[in-house]
CSV table of C-alpha atoms in Angstrom, one decimal:
chain,number,residue,atom,x,y,z
A,25,MET,CA,0.0,0.0,0.0
A,26,LYS,CA,1.6,3.3,-1.1
A,27,HIS,CA,0.8,7.0,-0.9
A,28,ARG,CA,2.6,9.8,-2.7
A,29,GLY,CA,3.2,13.0,-0.8
A,30,SER,CA,2.8,16.5,-2.3
A,31,GLY,CA,5.5,18.8,-3.6
A,32,SER,CA,8.7,18.4,-5.7
A,33,GLU,CA,10.5,17.0,-2.7
A,34,GLY,CA,7.6,14.8,-1.7
A,35,ALA,CA,7.9,11.3,-0.4
A,36,ILE,CA,6.3,7.9,-1.0
A,37,LYS,CA,4.8,6.5,2.2
A,38,SER,CA,4.3,2.8,2.2
A,39,SER,CA,3.1,0.0,4.5
A,40,ARG,CA,4.0,-3.6,4.1
A,41,ILE,CA,1.0,-5.8,5.2
A,42,LEU,CA,1.0,-9.5,5.7
A,43,LEU,CA,-2.4,-11.3,6.0
A,44,VAL,CA,-2.4,-14.9,7.3
A,45,THR,CA,-5.4,-17.2,7.9
A,46,GLY,CA,-5.3,-20.5,9.6
A,47,HIS,CA,-7.3,-23.3,11.2
A,48,LEU,CA,-5.4,-24.5,14.2
A,49,ALA,CA,-5.7,-27.8,16.1
A,50,ALA,CA,-9.0,-28.5,17.8
A,51,HIS,CA,-10.1,-29.7,21.3
A,52,VAL,CA,-9.6,-28.0,24.6
A,53,LYS,CA,-6.5,-29.9,25.7
A,54,ASN,CA,-4.5,-29.3,22.5
A,55,VAL,CA,-3.0,-25.9,23.4
A,56,ASP,CA,0.6,-27.1,22.6
A,57,ALA,CA,-0.6,-28.4,19.2
A,58,ARG,CA,-2.2,-25.1,18.4
A,59,ASN,CA,1.1,-23.3,19.3
A,60,ASP,CA,3.0,-25.8,17.1
A,61,ASP,CA,0.6,-25.1,14.3
A,62,PHE,CA,1.3,-21.4,14.5
A,63,ARG,CA,5.0,-22.0,14.3
A,64,ARG,CA,4.6,-24.5,11.5
A,65,ILE,CA,2.6,-22.0,9.4
A,66,LEU,CA,5.4,-19.4,9.8
A,67,THR,CA,8.1,-21.9,8.8
A,68,GLU,CA,6.0,-22.7,5.7
A,69,LEU,CA,6.0,-19.0,4.8
A,70,GLU,CA,9.8,-18.7,5.5
A,71,THR,CA,12.6,-20.7,7.1
A,72,ASP,CA,11.7,-19.7,10.6
A,73,GLY,CA,9.2,-16.9,9.9
A,74,SER,CA,11.0,-14.3,12.1
A,75,HIS,CA,12.5,-12.2,9.4
A,76,LEU,CA,9.2,-12.1,7.4
A,77,LEU,CA,7.2,-11.0,10.5
A,78,ASN,CA,9.8,-8.4,11.5
A,79,SER,CA,10.0,-7.0,8.0
A,80,MET,CA,6.3,-6.2,7.9
A,81,ASP,CA,4.7,-3.0,9.2
A,82,HIS,CA,1.4,-4.8,9.9
A,83,VAL,CA,0.7,-8.5,10.3
A,84,PHE,CA,-2.7,-10.0,10.8
A,85,PHE,CA,-3.4,-13.6,11.7
A,86,SER,CA,-7.0,-14.7,11.8
A,87,GLY,CA,-9.2,-17.7,11.5
A,88,ASP,CA,-10.5,-20.5,13.6
A,89,LEU,CA,-7.5,-20.4,16.0
A,90,ASN,CA,-9.4,-22.9,18.3
A,91,TYR,CA,-8.1,-21.7,21.6
A,92,ARG,CA,-10.6,-22.4,24.4
A,93,ILE,CA,-11.7,-21.3,27.8
A,94,ASP,CA,-10.3,-23.4,30.7
A,95,LEU,CA,-13.5,-23.4,32.8
A,96,PRO,CA,-16.4,-25.9,33.3
A,97,ARG,CA,-19.4,-25.7,31.0
A,98,GLU,CA,-21.7,-24.8,33.9
A,99,TYR,CA,-19.6,-21.9,35.0
A,100,VAL,CA,-19.3,-20.5,31.5
A,101,ASP,CA,-23.1,-20.9,31.0
A,102,ARG,CA,-23.8,-18.9,34.1
A,103,CYS,CA,-21.6,-16.1,33.1
A,104,ILE,CA,-23.2,-16.0,29.6
A,105,ASP,CA,-26.7,-15.9,31.2
A,106,ASP,CA,-25.6,-13.1,33.5
A,107,ILE,CA,-24.3,-11.1,30.5
A,108,ASN,CA,-27.5,-11.7,28.5
A,109,LYS,CA,-29.6,-10.5,31.4
A,110,CYS,CA,-27.5,-7.5,32.4
A,111,PRO,CA,-28.2,-4.0,31.1
A,112,ASP,CA,-25.2,-2.5,32.8
A,113,SER,CA,-22.1,-2.3,30.5
A,114,LYS,CA,-19.7,-2.3,33.5
A,115,LYS,CA,-21.2,-5.5,34.9
A,116,ILE,CA,-21.1,-7.1,31.4
A,117,ALA,CA,-17.4,-6.3,31.2
A,118,PHE,CA,-16.9,-7.9,34.6
A,119,PHE,CA,-18.6,-11.1,33.6
A,120,LEU,CA,-16.6,-11.2,30.3
A,121,ASN,CA,-13.4,-10.7,32.1
A,122,LYS,CA,-14.2,-13.7,34.4
A,123,LEU,CA,-14.1,-15.8,31.2
A,124,LEU,CA,-11.3,-14.0,29.4
A,125,ARG,CA,-8.9,-14.5,32.4
A,126,ARG,CA,-9.0,-18.2,31.5
A,127,ASP,CA,-8.8,-17.8,27.7
A,128,GLN,CA,-6.1,-19.9,26.3
A,129,LEU,CA,-5.0,-17.6,23.5
A,130,LEU,CA,-4.6,-14.6,25.9
A,131,GLN,CA,-2.6,-16.8,28.2
A,132,THR,CA,-0.5,-18.0,25.3
A,133,ILE,CA,0.3,-14.5,24.1
A,134,ALA,CA,1.1,-13.4,27.7
A,135,SER,CA,3.5,-16.3,28.2
A,136,GLY,CA,5.2,-15.9,24.8
A,137,ARG,CA,4.7,-19.5,23.9
A,138,ALA,CA,3.2,-18.4,20.5
A,139,PHE,CA,1.9,-15.2,18.9
A,140,SER,CA,4.7,-13.3,20.7
A,141,GLN,CA,4.2,-9.5,20.3
A,142,PHE,CA,0.8,-10.0,18.8
A,143,ASN,CA,-2.2,-8.0,20.2
A,144,GLU,CA,-6.0,-8.2,19.9
A,145,GLY,CA,-8.9,-5.7,20.0
A,146,LYS,CA,-11.0,-5.6,23.1
A,147,ILE,CA,-13.4,-8.6,23.2
A,148,SER,CA,-16.9,-7.3,24.0
A,149,PHE,CA,-18.9,-10.0,22.3
A,150,LEU,CA,-20.0,-13.5,23.5
A,151,PRO,CA,-18.0,-16.7,22.7
A,152,THR,CA,-18.4,-17.6,19.1
A,153,PHE,CA,-18.3,-21.4,19.4
A,154,LYS,CA,-19.9,-24.0,19.6
A,155,PHE,CA,-23.5,-23.4,18.6
A,156,ASP,CA,-26.2,-25.8,17.4
A,157,LYS,CA,-26.5,-25.0,13.7
A,158,GLY,CA,-29.4,-22.7,12.9
A,159,SER,CA,-29.9,-21.9,16.6
A,160,PRO,CA,-28.7,-19.3,19.1
A,161,ASP,CA,-28.1,-22.1,21.6
A,162,TYR,CA,-24.7,-23.3,22.6
A,163,ASP,CA,-23.9,-27.0,22.1
A,164,THR,CA,-26.8,-29.1,23.4
A,165,SER,CA,-25.3,-32.4,22.1
A,166,TYR,CA,-24.0,-35.1,24.5
A,167,LYS,CA,-20.5,-33.6,24.2
A,168,GLN,CA,-21.7,-30.3,25.8
A,169,ARG,CA,-18.6,-28.4,24.5
A,170,VAL,CA,-17.6,-25.4,26.5
A,171,PRO,CA,-18.4,-22.1,24.7
A,172,ALA,CA,-15.2,-20.3,23.6
A,173,TRP,CA,-13.8,-17.5,21.5
A,174,THR,CA,-12.2,-19.8,18.9
A,175,ASP,CA,-12.5,-17.3,16.1
A,176,ARG,CA,-10.0,-14.5,16.4
A,177,ILE,CA,-8.2,-11.6,14.7
A,178,VAL,CA,-4.8,-10.9,16.2
A,179,PHE,CA,-2.2,-8.4,14.8
A,180,LYS,CA,1.4,-7.3,15.2
A,181,SER,CA,1.8,-3.6,14.3
A,182,SER,CA,3.6,-0.6,15.5
A,183,SER,CA,0.9,1.8,14.4
A,184,ILE,CA,-2.7,0.6,14.5
A,185,ARG,CA,-6.1,1.6,15.9
A,186,VAL,CA,-8.9,-0.8,16.3
A,187,ILE,CA,-12.1,0.8,15.1
A,188,GLU,CA,-14.4,-2.1,15.7
A,189,TYR,CA,-14.0,-5.8,16.7
A,190,ASP,CA,-17.2,-7.8,16.9
A,191,SER,CA,-19.0,-11.0,16.0
A,192,VAL,CA,-22.3,-11.6,14.0
A,193,PRO,CA,-24.6,-13.6,16.2
A,194,GLN,CA,-27.4,-13.5,13.6
A,195,ALA,CA,-25.3,-15.6,11.2
A,196,MET,CA,-26.5,-19.1,12.3
A,197,HIS,CA,-25.5,-21.1,9.2
A,198,SER,CA,-22.5,-22.6,11.1
A,199,ASP,CA,-21.6,-23.9,14.6
A,200,HIS,CA,-19.4,-20.8,14.7
A,201,ARG,CA,-20.2,-17.1,14.7
A,202,PRO,CA,-18.1,-15.0,12.3
A,203,VAL,CA,-15.8,-12.3,13.6
A,204,TYR,CA,-14.9,-9.1,11.8
A,205,GLY,CA,-12.7,-6.1,12.5
A,206,THR,CA,-12.1,-2.6,11.2
A,207,PHE,CA,-8.6,-1.2,11.7
A,208,GLN,CA,-6.9,2.2,11.0
A,209,LEU,CA,-3.3,1.6,10.0
A,210,GLY,CA,-0.4,4.0,10.3
A,211,TRP,CA,2.2,4.3,7.5
A,212,GLY,CA,5.3,2.3,7.6
A,213,SER,CA,8.6,3.2,5.8
A,214,LEU,CA,9.1,6.7,4.2
A,215,LYS,CA,11.0,6.8,0.9
A,216,SER,CA,12.2,10.1,-0.6
A,217,LEU,CA,11.2,10.8,-4.2
A,218,THR,CA,14.4,12.9,-4.7
A,219,ARG,CA,16.6,9.8,-5.1
A,220,SER,CA,14.4,8.1,-7.6
A,221,LYS,CA,14.1,11.3,-9.7
A,222,ARG,CA,17.9,11.6,-9.8
A,223,LYS,CA,18.2,8.0,-11.1
A,224,GLN,CA,15.8,8.7,-14.0
């Protein structure tokens, strides 16, 4: 993405953006497998992935990352019920934080085991998995999977503002709810036009 500045001594502003999507290992106990999947994807892009990530101004990694909430189903259900019944935004944030404290992805980022230096917008929506298809109800099968924020957008950037980060609860065609984000990105490197003109 490039933008040309004004004036004879203008400059070309550019930003290098890397977009990666992935579907990481499933099931609540497979945190290490998910972390390994992240590293494997990077090595498939480049030998170890570090140079590529560090050479970008903005990196987005999104998809069904499959990280779960390490809490019992009954506890998560109670928190979700409290959120749905609560008109007070501060109390809603309190109940969300009770769940987010045990979110595997946030714990993974904090520990540096994977997605090191990545960030995420504020989660203010309900868990996006697992629903009965065509229904607003979380998994009622015999497996009774614990609701979780499996669908995420994380980013690594030195200049970014999250405009919105939300899910679409009305989209009931899947057992997941889609997540979307709007971001304002800062410019990356600045290249002078003077040198390029002299070469011509």
